[in-house]
């Protein structure tokens, strides 16, 4: 099967630009809590108004640069995902034009329609969101944890423990969701075929008085699809509350340990606020990435289905498309 990297390779320059913008965005985002801690420790607690003013001006400049890099990163990510979607659609059109009637019968019109429309859109969506949310996550984790351990190794271990529980939750959800997603895709193909057949063959269905039979078949397939959707949503519903609980408990643990360290003089008040911001940014980055990671199994299934069309050997005697 042709790897997705073959589609990404021609866009290497744009991907480098997105990576640099992500690095700038992460650095600026994490630098602001560091400035906040400095303002509290060296400015507010000592009553140094000049220091507060200068640091606030620096914070404003960093915030503007961070926002600008984020906007440019989203624009470049959209360009990359749209370009890959265009290439996939072009290849699918060329492949389908060479199909014989036997090939169309083999796959079915419904599944071909779904693979050339919804499946491509899903891949394009996951790629765009992945560049915006998954790509900055390793940078945010590495830099954020480094700053946290620099402030306090105990608070760094708290964040690591919460991250470990979040990763285990993701693995559990993904292992249960993937088989359901595959079954749901097949059901959607069947529904597309059935609706098309009913529209095209409505006169035949009425002529042979098959409306009750066809209606029963529709209700059956719709019910099965609804049950699969229900199971999928129930699986995903486990993850978000669990992650939010871990998210909030991390703040409680940081305040508890941080307050103890402040009482013994090993940590300053501004550092606690900075570590809370580091933890929120790290875990929020993971949380945003989770929403994309949850969709990756479905995107993989969609890409596999598209490759089946692209790699299918024409069964016709005349492999060239008719003109």
Coordinates of C-alpha atoms in Angstrom, one line a residue:
X1 CA 0.0 0.0 0.0
X2 CA 1.3 3.4 -1.0
X3 CA 2.3 5.3 2.1
X4 CA 0.8 8.7 3.0
X5 CA 4.4 10.0 3.1
X6 CA 4.5 9.9 -0.7
X7 CA 1.8 12.5 -0.7
X8 CA 3.4 14.6 2.0
X9 CA 7.0 14.5 0.5
X10 CA 6.3 17.2 -2.3
X11 CA 5.1 19.6 0.4
X12 CA 8.3 19.3 2.6
X13 CA 9.0 23.0 2.5
X14 CA 5.5 23.9 3.7
X15 CA 5.8 21.3 6.5
X16 CA 9.1 22.8 7.6
X17 CA 7.5 26.3 7.8
X18 CA 4.6 24.9 9.9
X19 CA 7.1 23.2 12.2
X20 CA 9.1 26.4 12.7
X21 CA 5.8 28.3 13.4
X22 CA 4.8 25.6 15.9
X23 CA 8.1 26.0 17.7
X24 CA 7.7 29.8 17.8
X25 CA 4.1 29.4 19.0
X26 CA 5.1 26.9 21.8
X27 CA 8.1 29.0 22.9
X28 CA 6.0 32.2 23.1
X29 CA 3.2 30.4 24.9
X30 CA 5.5 29.0 27.6
X31 CA 7.5 32.2 27.9
X32 CA 4.5 34.2 29.1
X33 CA 4.0 32.2 32.3
X34 CA 7.7 32.5 33.0
X35 CA 7.4 36.3 32.6
X36 CA 4.4 36.2 34.9
X37 CA 6.4 34.4 37.6
X38 CA 9.2 37.0 37.2
X39 CA 6.7 39.9 37.6
X40 CA 5.2 38.4 40.7
X41 CA 8.5 37.4 42.4
X42 CA 10.7 40.4 41.4
X43 CA 8.1 43.1 40.8
X44 CA 4.9 42.6 42.8
X45 CA 6.5 41.3 46.0
X46 CA 9.1 44.0 45.9
X47 CA 6.9 46.8 44.8
X48 CA 9.1 47.5 41.7
X49 CA 6.7 49.3 39.4
X50 CA 9.3 50.0 36.7
X51 CA 10.1 46.3 36.4
X52 CA 6.4 45.4 36.2
X53 CA 5.9 47.9 33.4
X54 CA 8.9 46.7 31.3
X55 CA 8.0 43.1 31.8
X56 CA 4.4 43.7 30.8
X57 CA 5.5 45.4 27.6
X58 CA 7.7 42.4 26.8
X59 CA 4.8 40.1 27.5
X60 CA 2.6 42.0 25.1
X61 CA 5.2 41.8 22.3
X62 CA 5.6 38.0 22.9
X63 CA 1.8 37.5 22.9
X64 CA 1.5 39.3 19.6
X65 CA 4.3 37.2 18.0
X66 CA 2.7 34.0 19.4
X67 CA -0.8 34.9 18.0
X68 CA 0.8 35.8 14.6
X69 CA 2.7 32.5 14.4
X70 CA -0.5 30.6 15.4
X71 CA -2.5 32.2 12.6
X72 CA 0.1 31.6 10.0
X73 CA 0.5 28.0 11.1
X74 CA -3.2 27.3 10.7
X75 CA -3.1 28.9 7.2
X76 CA -0.2 26.7 6.2
X77 CA -1.7 23.6 7.6
X78 CA -4.9 24.2 5.6
X79 CA -2.8 24.6 2.5
X80 CA -1.0 21.3 3.1
X81 CA -4.2 19.3 3.8
X82 CA -6.0 20.8 0.9
X83 CA -3.1 20.0 -1.5
X84 CA -3.0 16.4 -0.3
X85 CA -6.8 16.1 -0.7
X86 CA -6.5 17.5 -4.3
X87 CA -3.9 14.9 -5.2
X88 CA -6.0 12.0 -3.7
X89 CA -9.1 13.1 -5.6
X90 CA -7.1 13.5 -8.9
X91 CA -5.7 10.0 -8.5
X92 CA -9.1 8.5 -7.6
X93 CA -10.7 10.1 -10.7
X94 CA -8.0 8.7 -12.9
X95 CA -8.3 5.2 -11.4
X96 CA -12.1 5.1 -11.6
X97 CA -12.1 6.3 -15.2
X98 CA -10.3 3.1 -16.0
X99 CA -12.7 0.8 -14.2
X100 CA -14.8 -1.6 -16.2
X101 CA -18.4 -2.5 -15.4
X102 CA -17.2 -5.6 -13.6
X103 CA -15.1 -3.4 -11.4
X104 CA -18.0 -1.1 -10.5
X105 CA -20.1 -4.2 -9.7
X106 CA -17.3 -5.6 -7.6
X107 CA -17.0 -2.5 -5.4
X108 CA -20.5 -1.1 -5.6
X109 CA -21.5 2.4 -6.5
X110 CA -22.2 3.4 -2.9
X111 CA -18.8 2.5 -1.6
X112 CA -17.1 4.3 -4.5
X113 CA -19.1 7.4 -3.8
X114 CA -18.2 7.3 -0.1
X115 CA -14.5 6.6 -0.7
X116 CA -14.2 9.5 -3.2
X117 CA -16.0 12.0 -1.1
X118 CA -16.3 11.4 2.7
X119 CA -13.1 9.3 3.0
X120 CA -11.0 12.0 1.3
X121 CA -12.6 14.7 3.4
X122 CA -11.8 12.7 6.6
X123 CA -8.1 12.3 5.7
X124 CA -7.9 16.0 4.8
X125 CA -9.5 17.0 8.1
X126 CA -7.2 14.8 10.2
X127 CA -4.1 16.0 8.4
X128 CA -5.0 19.7 8.9
X129 CA -6.0 19.3 12.6
X130 CA -3.0 17.0 13.2
X131 CA -0.5 19.7 12.0
X132 CA -2.2 22.3 14.2
X133 CA -2.7 20.2 17.4
X134 CA -0.5 17.1 17.3
X135 CA 2.7 18.6 15.9
X136 CA 3.1 21.2 18.7
X137 CA 2.3 18.6 21.4
X138 CA 5.8 17.1 21.7
X139 CA 7.4 20.5 21.7
X140 CA 5.0 21.7 24.4
X141 CA 5.6 18.6 26.5
X142 CA 9.4 18.7 26.3
X143 CA 9.8 22.4 26.9
X144 CA 7.1 22.6 29.5
X145 CA 8.4 19.7 31.5
X146 CA 11.9 21.1 31.3
X147 CA 10.7 24.4 32.8
X148 CA 8.7 22.6 35.4
X149 CA 11.5 20.4 36.5
X150 CA 13.7 23.4 36.7
X151 CA 11.3 25.0 39.1
X152 CA 10.5 21.8 41.1
X153 CA 11.2 18.2 40.4
X154 CA 8.3 17.1 42.6
X155 CA 5.8 19.2 40.6
X156 CA 7.3 17.8 37.4
X157 CA 6.6 14.2 38.6
X158 CA 3.0 15.2 39.2
X159 CA 2.6 16.3 35.6
X160 CA 4.3 13.2 34.3
X161 CA 2.0 11.0 36.3
X162 CA -1.1 12.8 34.9
X163 CA 0.3 12.4 31.4
X164 CA 0.8 8.7 31.9
X165 CA -2.8 8.2 32.9
X166 CA -4.0 10.2 30.0
X167 CA -2.0 8.1 27.5
X168 CA -3.4 4.9 29.0
X169 CA -6.9 6.3 28.6
X170 CA -6.2 7.1 25.0
X171 CA -4.9 3.6 24.3
X172 CA -7.9 2.0 25.9
X173 CA -10.3 4.1 23.9
X174 CA -8.5 3.5 20.6
X175 CA -8.4 -0.3 21.0
X176 CA -12.2 -0.4 21.5
X177 CA -13.1 2.2 18.9
X178 CA -11.3 0.9 15.8
X179 CA -13.3 -2.3 15.2
X180 CA -16.6 -0.3 15.6
X181 CA -15.4 2.3 13.1
X182 CA -14.6 -0.3 10.5
X183 CA -18.0 -1.9 10.9
X184 CA -19.7 1.6 10.7
X185 CA -17.9 2.4 7.5
X186 CA -19.3 -0.8 5.9
X187 CA -22.8 0.1 7.1
X188 CA -22.5 3.6 5.6
X189 CA -21.5 2.0 2.2
X190 CA -24.5 -0.3 2.4
X191 CA -26.8 2.6 3.1
X192 CA -25.5 4.6 0.2
X193 CA -26.0 1.7 -2.1
X194 CA -29.5 1.1 -0.8
X195 CA -30.6 4.7 -1.1
X196 CA -29.3 5.0 -4.6
X197 CA -31.0 1.7 -5.7
X198 CA -34.3 3.0 -4.2
X199 CA -34.1 6.3 -6.0
X200 CA -33.2 4.7 -9.3
X201 CA -35.5 1.7 -9.1
X202 CA -38.5 3.4 -7.4
X203 CA -40.9 2.6 -10.3
X204 CA -39.8 -1.1 -10.3
X205 CA -40.3 -1.3 -6.5
X206 CA -43.8 0.1 -6.8
X207 CA -44.7 -2.1 -9.8
X208 CA -43.8 -5.3 -8.0
X209 CA -45.3 -4.1 -4.7
X210 CA -42.0 -4.4 -2.8
X211 CA -42.4 -1.3 -0.7
X212 CA -43.0 -3.1 2.5
X213 CA -40.0 -5.4 2.0
X214 CA -37.7 -2.5 1.1
X215 CA -39.0 -0.5 4.1
X216 CA -38.3 -3.4 6.5
X217 CA -34.8 -3.7 5.0
X218 CA -34.2 0.1 5.5
X219 CA -35.3 0.0 9.1
X220 CA -33.0 -3.0 9.8
X221 CA -29.9 -1.4 8.4
X222 CA -30.7 2.0 10.0
X223 CA -31.1 0.3 13.3
X224 CA -27.8 -1.5 13.1
X225 CA -26.1 1.7 12.1
X226 CA -27.6 3.6 15.0
X227 CA -26.5 0.8 17.4
X228 CA -22.9 1.0 16.1
X229 CA -23.0 4.8 16.4
X230 CA -24.3 4.5 20.0
X231 CA -21.5 2.1 20.9
X232 CA -18.9 4.4 19.3
X233 CA -20.1 7.5 21.2
X234 CA -20.3 5.5 24.5
X235 CA -16.7 4.5 23.9
X236 CA -15.6 8.1 23.3
X237 CA -17.7 9.3 26.3
X238 CA -15.5 7.4 28.7
X239 CA -12.4 9.4 27.7
X240 CA -13.3 13.0 28.1
X241 CA -14.7 13.0 31.7
X242 CA -11.7 10.9 32.8
X243 CA -9.2 13.3 31.2
X244 CA -11.0 16.3 32.7
X245 CA -10.9 14.8 36.2
X246 CA -7.1 14.2 35.7
X247 CA -6.8 17.7 34.4
X248 CA -8.4 19.3 37.5
X249 CA -6.7 16.9 40.0
X250 CA -3.3 18.0 38.6
X251 CA -4.0 21.6 39.6
X252 CA -5.0 20.4 43.1
X253 CA -1.8 18.4 43.5
X254 CA 0.4 21.2 42.3
X255 CA -1.2 23.7 44.7
X256 CA -0.8 21.3 47.6
X257 CA 2.8 20.4 46.9
X258 CA 3.6 23.9 45.8
X259 CA 2.1 25.4 49.0
X260 CA 4.2 23.0 51.1
X261 CA 7.4 24.0 49.2
X262 CA 6.6 27.7 49.6
X263 CA 6.1 27.2 53.4
X264 CA 9.6 25.7 53.7
X265 CA 11.1 28.4 51.5
X266 CA 12.2 26.2 48.5
X267 CA 9.7 27.7 46.1
X268 CA 8.3 31.2 45.4
X269 CA 4.7 32.1 44.9
X270 CA 5.2 33.2 41.4
X271 CA 6.8 29.9 40.5
X272 CA 3.7 28.0 41.6
X273 CA 1.6 30.1 39.3
X274 CA 4.1 29.5 36.5
X275 CA 4.0 25.7 37.1
X276 CA 0.2 25.7 37.1
X277 CA 0.2 27.4 33.8
X278 CA 2.8 25.0 32.4
X279 CA 0.7 22.1 33.6
X280 CA -2.5 23.6 32.0
X281 CA -0.7 24.3 28.7
X282 CA 0.9 20.8 28.6
X283 CA -2.3 18.9 29.5
X284 CA -4.5 21.2 27.3
X285 CA -2.2 20.5 24.4
X286 CA -2.5 16.8 25.0
X287 CA -6.3 17.2 25.3
X288 CA -6.6 19.0 22.0
X289 CA -4.4 16.4 20.4
X290 CA -6.5 13.6 21.8
X291 CA -9.6 14.9 19.9
X292 CA -7.5 14.4 16.7
X293 CA -5.9 11.1 17.7
X294 CA -9.4 9.7 18.3
X295 CA -10.1 10.3 14.6
X296 CA -6.8 8.8 13.4
X297 CA -8.1 5.2 13.3
X298 CA -11.1 6.3 11.2
X299 CA -8.7 8.2 8.9
X300 CA -6.5 5.1 8.5
X301 CA -9.5 3.0 7.6
X302 CA -10.5 5.7 5.0
X303 CA -7.0 5.7 3.6
X304 CA -7.0 1.9 3.3
X305 CA -10.3 2.0 1.4
X306 CA -9.0 4.7 -1.0
X307 CA -5.9 2.7 -1.7
X308 CA -8.0 -0.4 -2.5
X309 CA -9.5 1.7 -5.4
X310 CA -6.1 3.1 -6.5
X311 CA -4.4 -0.3 -6.5
X312 CA -7.2 -2.3 -8.0
X313 CA -6.2 -4.0 -11.3
X314 CA -8.6 -3.3 -14.1
X315 CA -10.5 -6.5 -15.1
X316 CA -11.5 -5.2 -18.5
X317 CA -9.8 -6.3 -21.7
X318 CA -9.2 -2.7 -22.6
X319 CA -7.4 -1.1 -19.6
X320 CA -7.4 2.4 -21.1
X321 CA -10.5 4.5 -20.3
X322 CA -13.0 5.1 -23.1
X323 CA -12.9 8.6 -24.7

